[in-house]
Each structure stands twice: as structure tokens, then as C-alpha cells.
XYZ file of C-alpha atoms in Angstrom:
398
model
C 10.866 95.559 103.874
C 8.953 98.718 104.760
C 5.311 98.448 102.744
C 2.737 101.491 103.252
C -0.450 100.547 101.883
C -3.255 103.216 100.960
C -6.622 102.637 100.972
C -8.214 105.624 99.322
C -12.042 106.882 99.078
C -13.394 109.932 97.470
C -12.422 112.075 100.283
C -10.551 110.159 103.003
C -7.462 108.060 102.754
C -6.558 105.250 105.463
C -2.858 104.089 105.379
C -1.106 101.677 107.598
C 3.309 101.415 107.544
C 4.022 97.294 107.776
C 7.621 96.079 108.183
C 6.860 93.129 106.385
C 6.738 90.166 106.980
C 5.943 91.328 110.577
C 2.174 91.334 110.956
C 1.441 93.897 113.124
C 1.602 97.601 111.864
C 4.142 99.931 113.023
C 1.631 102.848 112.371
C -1.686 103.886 110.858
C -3.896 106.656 110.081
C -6.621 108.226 108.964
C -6.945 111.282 106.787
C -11.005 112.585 106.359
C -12.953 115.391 104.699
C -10.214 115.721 101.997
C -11.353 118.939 100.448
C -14.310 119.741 102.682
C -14.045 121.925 105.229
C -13.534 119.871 108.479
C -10.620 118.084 107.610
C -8.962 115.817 110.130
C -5.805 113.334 110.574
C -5.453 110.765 113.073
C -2.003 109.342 113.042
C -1.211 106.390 115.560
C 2.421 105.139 116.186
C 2.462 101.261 118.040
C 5.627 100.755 120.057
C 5.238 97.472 121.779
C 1.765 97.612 124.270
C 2.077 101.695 123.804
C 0.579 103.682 121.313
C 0.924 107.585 120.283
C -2.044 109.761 118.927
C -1.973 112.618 116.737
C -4.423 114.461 115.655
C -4.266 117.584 112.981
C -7.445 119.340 111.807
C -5.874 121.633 109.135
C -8.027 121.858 105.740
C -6.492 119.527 103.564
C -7.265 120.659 100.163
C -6.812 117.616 97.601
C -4.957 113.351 98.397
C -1.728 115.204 97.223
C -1.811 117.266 99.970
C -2.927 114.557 102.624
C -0.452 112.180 101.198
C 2.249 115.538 102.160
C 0.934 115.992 105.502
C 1.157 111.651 105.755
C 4.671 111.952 104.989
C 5.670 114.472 107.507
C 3.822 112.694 110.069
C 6.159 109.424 108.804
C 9.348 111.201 109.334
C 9.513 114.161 111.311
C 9.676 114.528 115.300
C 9.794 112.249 117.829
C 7.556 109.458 116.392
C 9.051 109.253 113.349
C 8.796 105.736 112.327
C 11.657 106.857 108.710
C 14.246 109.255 108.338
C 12.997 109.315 104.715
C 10.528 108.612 101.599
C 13.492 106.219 100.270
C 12.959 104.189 103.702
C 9.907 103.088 101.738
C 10.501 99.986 99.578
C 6.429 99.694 98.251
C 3.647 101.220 98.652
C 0.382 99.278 98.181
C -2.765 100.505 96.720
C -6.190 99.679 97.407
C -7.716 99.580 93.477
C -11.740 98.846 93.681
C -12.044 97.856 90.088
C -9.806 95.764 88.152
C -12.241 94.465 85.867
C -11.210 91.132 83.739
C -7.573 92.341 83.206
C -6.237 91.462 86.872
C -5.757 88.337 88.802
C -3.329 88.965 91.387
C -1.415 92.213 92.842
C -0.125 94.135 89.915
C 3.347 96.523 89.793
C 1.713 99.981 88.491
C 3.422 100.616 84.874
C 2.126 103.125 82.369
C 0.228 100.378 80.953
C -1.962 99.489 84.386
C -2.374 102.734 85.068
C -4.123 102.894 81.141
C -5.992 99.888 82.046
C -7.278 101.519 85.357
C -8.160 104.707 84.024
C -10.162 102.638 81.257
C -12.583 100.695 83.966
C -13.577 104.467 85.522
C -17.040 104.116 83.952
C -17.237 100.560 85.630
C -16.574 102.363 89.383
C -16.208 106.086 88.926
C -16.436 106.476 92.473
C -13.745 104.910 93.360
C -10.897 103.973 90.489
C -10.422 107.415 89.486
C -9.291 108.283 93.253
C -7.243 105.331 93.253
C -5.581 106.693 90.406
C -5.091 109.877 91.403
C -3.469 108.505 95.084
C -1.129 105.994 92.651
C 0.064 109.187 90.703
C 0.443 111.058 94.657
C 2.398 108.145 95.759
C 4.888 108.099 93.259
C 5.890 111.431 92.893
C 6.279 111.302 97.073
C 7.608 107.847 97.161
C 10.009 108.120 94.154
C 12.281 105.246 94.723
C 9.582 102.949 95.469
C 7.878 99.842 93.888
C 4.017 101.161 93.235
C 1.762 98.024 93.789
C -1.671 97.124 92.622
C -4.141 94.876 94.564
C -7.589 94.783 93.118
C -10.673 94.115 95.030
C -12.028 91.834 91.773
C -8.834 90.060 91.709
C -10.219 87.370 94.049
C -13.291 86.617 92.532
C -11.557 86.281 89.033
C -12.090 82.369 89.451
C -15.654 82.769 89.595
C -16.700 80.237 86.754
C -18.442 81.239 83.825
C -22.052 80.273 84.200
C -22.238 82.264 87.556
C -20.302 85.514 86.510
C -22.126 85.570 83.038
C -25.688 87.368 82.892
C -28.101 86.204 81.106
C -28.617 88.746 78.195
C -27.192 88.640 74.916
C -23.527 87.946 74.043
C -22.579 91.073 72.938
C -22.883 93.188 76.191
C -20.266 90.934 77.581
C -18.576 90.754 74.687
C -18.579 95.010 74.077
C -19.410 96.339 77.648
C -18.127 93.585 79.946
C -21.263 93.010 81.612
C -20.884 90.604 83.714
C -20.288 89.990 87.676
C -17.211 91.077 89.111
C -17.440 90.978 92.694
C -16.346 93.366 95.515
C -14.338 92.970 98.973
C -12.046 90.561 97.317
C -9.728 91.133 99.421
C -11.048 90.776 102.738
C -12.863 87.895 101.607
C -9.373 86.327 100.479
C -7.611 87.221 103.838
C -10.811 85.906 106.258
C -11.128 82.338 103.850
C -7.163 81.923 104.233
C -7.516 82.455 108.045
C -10.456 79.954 108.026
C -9.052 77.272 105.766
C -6.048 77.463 108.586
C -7.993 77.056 111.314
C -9.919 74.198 110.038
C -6.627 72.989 108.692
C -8.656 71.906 106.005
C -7.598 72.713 102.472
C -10.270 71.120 100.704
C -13.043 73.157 102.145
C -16.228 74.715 100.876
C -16.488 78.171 103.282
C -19.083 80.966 103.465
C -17.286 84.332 104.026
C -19.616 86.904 105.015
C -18.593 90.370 105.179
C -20.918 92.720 106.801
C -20.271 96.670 107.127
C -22.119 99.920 105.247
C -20.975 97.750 102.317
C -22.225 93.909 102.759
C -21.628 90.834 100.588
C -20.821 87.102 100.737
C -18.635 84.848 99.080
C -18.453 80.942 98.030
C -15.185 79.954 98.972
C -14.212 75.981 97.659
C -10.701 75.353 97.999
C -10.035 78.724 98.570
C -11.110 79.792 95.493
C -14.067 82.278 94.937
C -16.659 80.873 93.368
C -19.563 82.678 93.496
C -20.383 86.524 95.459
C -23.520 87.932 96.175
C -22.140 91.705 94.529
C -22.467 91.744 90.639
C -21.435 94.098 87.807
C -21.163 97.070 90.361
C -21.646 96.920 94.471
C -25.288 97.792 94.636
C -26.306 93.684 94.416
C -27.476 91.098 96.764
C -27.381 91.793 100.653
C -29.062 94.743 102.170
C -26.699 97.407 103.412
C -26.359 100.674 104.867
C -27.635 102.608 102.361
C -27.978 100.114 99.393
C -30.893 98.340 98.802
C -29.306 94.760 97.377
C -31.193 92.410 94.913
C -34.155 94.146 93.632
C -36.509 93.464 90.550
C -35.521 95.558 87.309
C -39.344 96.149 86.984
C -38.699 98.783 89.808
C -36.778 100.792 88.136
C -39.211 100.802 84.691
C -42.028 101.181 86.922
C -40.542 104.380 88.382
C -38.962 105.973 85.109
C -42.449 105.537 83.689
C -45.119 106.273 86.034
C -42.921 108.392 88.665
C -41.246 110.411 85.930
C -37.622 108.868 87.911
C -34.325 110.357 86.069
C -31.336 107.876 86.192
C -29.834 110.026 88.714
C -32.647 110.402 90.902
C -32.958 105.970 91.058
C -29.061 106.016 91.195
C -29.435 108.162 95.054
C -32.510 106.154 95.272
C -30.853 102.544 95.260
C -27.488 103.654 96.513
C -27.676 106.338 98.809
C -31.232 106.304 100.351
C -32.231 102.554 100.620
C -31.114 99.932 102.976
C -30.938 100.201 106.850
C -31.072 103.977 106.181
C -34.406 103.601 104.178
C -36.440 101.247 106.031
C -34.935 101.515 109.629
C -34.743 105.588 109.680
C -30.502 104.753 109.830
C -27.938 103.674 108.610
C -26.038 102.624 111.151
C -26.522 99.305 112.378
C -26.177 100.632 116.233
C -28.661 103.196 115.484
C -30.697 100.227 114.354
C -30.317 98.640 117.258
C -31.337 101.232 119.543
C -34.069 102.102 117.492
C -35.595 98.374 117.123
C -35.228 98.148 121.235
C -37.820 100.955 121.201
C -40.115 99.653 119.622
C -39.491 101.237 116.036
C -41.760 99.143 113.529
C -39.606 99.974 110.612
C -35.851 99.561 112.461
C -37.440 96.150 113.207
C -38.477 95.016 109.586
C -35.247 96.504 108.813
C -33.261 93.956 110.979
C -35.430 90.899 109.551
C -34.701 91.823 106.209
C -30.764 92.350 106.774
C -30.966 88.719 108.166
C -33.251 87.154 105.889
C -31.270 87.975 102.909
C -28.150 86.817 104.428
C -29.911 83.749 104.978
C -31.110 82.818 101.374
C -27.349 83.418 100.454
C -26.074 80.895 103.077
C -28.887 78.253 101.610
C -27.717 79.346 98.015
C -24.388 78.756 98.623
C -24.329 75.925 100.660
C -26.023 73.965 97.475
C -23.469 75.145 95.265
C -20.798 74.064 97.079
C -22.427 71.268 97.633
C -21.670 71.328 101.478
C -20.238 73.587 103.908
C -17.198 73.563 106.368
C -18.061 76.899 107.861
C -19.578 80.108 107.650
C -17.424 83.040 108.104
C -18.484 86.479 110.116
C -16.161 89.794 108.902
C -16.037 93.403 109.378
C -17.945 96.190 111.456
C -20.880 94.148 111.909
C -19.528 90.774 111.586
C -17.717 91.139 114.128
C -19.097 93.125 116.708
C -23.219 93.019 116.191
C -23.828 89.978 118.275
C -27.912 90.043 118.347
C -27.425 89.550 114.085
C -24.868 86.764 113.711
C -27.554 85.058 116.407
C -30.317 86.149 114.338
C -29.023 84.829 110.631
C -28.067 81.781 112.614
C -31.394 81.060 113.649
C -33.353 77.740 112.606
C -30.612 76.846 110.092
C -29.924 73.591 111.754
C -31.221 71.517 108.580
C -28.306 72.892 107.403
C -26.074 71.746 110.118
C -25.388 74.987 111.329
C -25.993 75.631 115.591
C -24.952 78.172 117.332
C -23.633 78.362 120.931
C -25.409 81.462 122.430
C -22.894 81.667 125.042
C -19.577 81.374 122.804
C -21.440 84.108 120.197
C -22.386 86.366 123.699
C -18.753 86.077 125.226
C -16.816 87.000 121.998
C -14.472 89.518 122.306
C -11.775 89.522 119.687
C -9.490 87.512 117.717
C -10.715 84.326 115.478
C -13.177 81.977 117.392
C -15.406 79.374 117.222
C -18.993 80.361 118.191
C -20.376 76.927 116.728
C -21.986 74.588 119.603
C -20.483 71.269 119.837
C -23.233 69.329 118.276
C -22.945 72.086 114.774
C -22.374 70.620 111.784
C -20.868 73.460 110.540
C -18.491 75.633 112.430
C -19.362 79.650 112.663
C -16.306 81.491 113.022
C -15.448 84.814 113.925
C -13.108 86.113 112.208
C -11.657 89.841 112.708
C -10.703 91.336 108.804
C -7.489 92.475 108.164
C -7.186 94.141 104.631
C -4.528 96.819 104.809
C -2.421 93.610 105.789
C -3.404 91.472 103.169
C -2.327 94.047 100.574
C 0.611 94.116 102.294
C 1.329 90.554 102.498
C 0.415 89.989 98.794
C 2.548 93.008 97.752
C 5.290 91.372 99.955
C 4.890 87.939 98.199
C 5.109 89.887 94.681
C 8.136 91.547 95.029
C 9.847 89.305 97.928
């Protein structure tokens, strides 16, 4: 069964072509600056250990026309990987918001799409481009099954008294205020891949996901049940450009002795803060480099990345009442060695030890950079989301 999933953003689109239930992709691609001048497509065809690059920098004026130029790339010369839109049997779509409605991948009726459109206050950066791509996809892909997975969906088992808020009833009640939770689904693929490795069904896991966009999850059983992301993904961890937890008081303080508009502490929180705010960058290599030189604030920047991951771990681990193993995902999870050593550090009350060696030599695929005498094993885990849409959309319609 040939599955394309999109992952869509406000002005790029990532795809990958799965012939499921085969793992590995049989192409991906990258389409940026959708509507800005600058535009760019880089298409990759695997065929066994060779690969084929292509690379198009024609403007690209809206996602219908990238999701055009996608399809010709799909099926025309000689790394064509279809003859035709109708070799498609799904196509799975990346949806950021699903809010209380969805629990598990979704096929797209009239109804969803309603549904969808309706949470576009809740993440109106990203649900109404997910719609727009679902509409795309379906008008190019006529003859295929339009699929749903929702990065909520996982943390919909999040029990009550730690998604609720505690304000009065009737903002849950009339506003849905409550937490929802974001990276569900790499969170859901990493856990899985854990719990496997452990082989180990009853387990209590930390998954920690770490990119411009950070946040952890409480996995028990393989069930979410608590994330450090709330109502929308500006919460808990410091990130690239997002400051995490911070006191409401800030923001009164500012609207009414700074003369702050809601816009201006919207760029200020989202766009300005984190790494990129304290550290000069938001880039956690440009940290890096920075922090080497001596850079006071790229330094502080580094211990408070860290220390807040920290206070989750120690969080977490007393809800669960325990811990199995603590989970490393995404850009920086996986490749930043110097900060999975530095959250690490003097956690051993907590049973957790790392082997400086294993966490030095890693180079790929899932591993155990634990030392022998760890409580706790600290995996590495590479995330594989375009996949795991793919592999739930598989299981829906299989």
C-alpha cells in the first residue's frame, strides 16, 4: 500500500512516499519558502544504498502549487517512483491540533474537516495550513483515502487532574482550556521503540524531545500521562525561540508598566525568547560555539536549557512513581552530545548514570548510553514521525 504523508508548516511542506508496511521510505522531500521569494524543492529518491537528488528553485506561489510540482516530481522522468496519482492508496496528514475530539488517526470527512477548521483559534499557525494541504491533497490525490493523525491524539489519556487548570469550570467547560500537549506523535513512536527495547510493557518512560520546539512526556504503559506543553506549545522547556514556563505576573507586569500590546508579548514569548534571547541564537550549534568562547549569556543559556529539563525528569519520575528510562529525540536529542551529558549530570539519586564513553561514541540508531551500574537506562533514540503517521494510517485502513 503506497502512503504519502505530508507534514505541512506555514510555508514549507515535508513529504515522505512509504510502501507500507516497509519501513524505509522510497522517497522524500522538502518544499520551502512557499510563497516567498526563494523558493526551493529537494526531492530524494532511495534505491537500495543509492540515492537521487533534485533540486528546483522555481517560486512556488501557494501548498497547491508545491503539492503540483510534488506530484510531477512523483511521476515523471526517470525517478519516478508512480505512473500515477491513483498509485496512491492514502495520503497522511500531519494535523497539529486536534483538540478533545480525536484519539487516534482520523479518515478526513466533511465533518473532521468542520471540526479542524473549528480548533483554528486553538493553533492558527498551524491547523489552518493543515487544512488547506488536506483540501490540496484531495483534489490531486482523488482516488485516495485522506487520513488524519493529530499531534494531541497521544496525550488524550492524560488524566484529568493533570490536563485540567486550575481556574474556574467554565473556561473548560466554554473555551476548552485545558492542556493538550504537542509532539504526540513522536513521543508515541520513540515510547513504542523504548517499551520494545526494554521488552518491558509495564514501564514508566521519560520521552524527551528536544529541537526549536522542546517538550517531555510521562509515558506509563505506554500511555501519556502527563507533557510538559499545555493549552498551546509555548509551556514548560526552554526552546529555540520560546521561553517555556514563565510566571503570568510577567505578562501583567509588562501590559501595565511597559505599555506591552498582546501582540508585542505574543513575539516576545514566542519568537524572541529562549536560546535566541538569552544565548544571542537560536540554534543550539550556534550555542555551542558561542558558549566555547566564552559568551556569558550562550552559557546561562545552556544551564537553563538543562536545568529545566531536569526539574521535568524529577517531576515525572515522582509521578510515575519510578522510571525505566529516559528517552533522548530529535535534532538535539540526538545529536547534541555535551547536553544529554549535561541534563544527566548528578541525577544519580535518581538512579540515572551515564556512560561518558557510550554518550561520546553514539552515532546513530537506538542505543543504550546508560553505564552498567544506572538504574535507569538513557536511550537514544532517533525520531521517526513521517513513519509513524504512516504506520498508524496503515493500521487504520489495513
Amino acid at each position: 500500500m503506497n502512503i504519502l504523508v505530508i507534514n505541512s508548516g506555514s510555508s514549507s511542506l515535508k513529504y515522505q512516499l512509504f510502501k507500507m508496511p516497509v519501513k524505509a521510505p522510497i522517497c522524500s522531500g522538502l518544499v520551502e519558502r512557499i510563497g516567498i521569494e526563494g523558493s526551493y524543492i529537494k526531492h530524494t529518491v532511495f534505491s537500495g544504498a543509492e540515492k537521487f537528488v533534485t533540486e528546483k528553485t522555481d517560486f512556488i506561489a501557494d501548498h497547491a502549487d508545491g503539492l503540483t510540482q510534488v506530484l510531477a516530481l512523483l511521476t515523471e522522468g526517470e525517478q519516478a517512483v508512480i505512473t500515477s496519482p491513483d498509485d496512491i492508496a492514502a495520503v497522511g496528514h500531519r494535523v497539529v491540533h486536534g483538540g478533545e475530539h480525536f484519539s487516534g488517526p482520523t479518515l478526513i470527512t466533511e465533518e473532521v474537516k468542520k471540526q479542524i477548521k473549528k480548533l483554528f483559534s486553538l493553533a492558527p499557525l498551524h491547523n489552518p495550513v493543515n487544512l488547506k494541504c488536506i483540501e490540496v491533497a484531495e483534489h490531486t490525490f482523488p482516488n485516495a483515502k485522506q487520513v488524519a493523525v493529530f499531534d494531541t491524539a497521544f496525550h488524550q489519556t492524560i488524566p484529568q487532574q493533570a490536563f485540567r487548570y486550575a481556574i474556574p469550570d467554565q473556561y473548560y467547560k466554554e473555551h476548552g482550556i485545558r492542556v493538550y500537549g504537542f509532539h504526540g506523535t513522536s513521543h508515541k513512536y520513540v515510547s513504542e521503540q523504548a517499551i520494545k527495547w526494554l521488552d518491558k510493557k509495564d514501564s514508566k518512560i521519560i520521552t524527551i524531545h528536544l529541537g526549536n520546539g522542546c517538550s517531555m512526556t510521562a509515558v506509563r504503559d505506554g500511555r501519556s500521562i502527563d507533557t510538559s506543553m499545555g493549552f498551546g506549545p509555548l509551556s514548560g522547556l526552554v526552546m529555540g525561540t520560546r521561553s517555556g514556563d514563565i510566571d503570568p505576573s510577567v505578562i501583567f507586569h509588562l501590559i501595565e508598566h511597559a505599555g506591552y500590546s498582546l501582540d508585542q508579548l505574543s513575539t516576545l514569548f514566542n519568537k524572541q525568547s529562549g536560546l535566541l534571547g538569552v544565548g544571542g541564537s537560536s540554534d543550539m550549534r550556534d550555542i555551542g560555539k558561542l558558549a566555547a568562547e566564552g559568551k556569558d549569556g550562550a552559557i546561562l543559556s545552556l544551564e537553563l536549557y538543562a536545568y529545566r529539563i531536569k526539574k521535568f525528569i524529577g517531576a515525572y519520575a515522582a509521578i510515575l512513581n519510578g522510571l525505566d528510562a529516559i528517552v533522548f529525540t530529535a535534532g538535539v536529542g540526538e545529536n547534541d552530545k555535551s547536553m544529554r551529558a549535561a541534563v544527566c549530570k548528578e541525577l544519580n539519586y535518581l538512579g540515572i548514570d551515564m556512560n561518558k564513553e557510550s554518550n561520546l561514541d553514539y552515532s546513530g540508531g537506538i542505543a543504550d548510553v546508560s553505564s552498567a551500574d544506572s538504574k535507569v537506562k538513557i536511550l537514544v533514540i532517533p525520531t521517526n514521525e513521517e513513519y509513524e503517521i504512516a504506520h498508524q494510517c496503515f493500521g487504520l485502513l489495513a
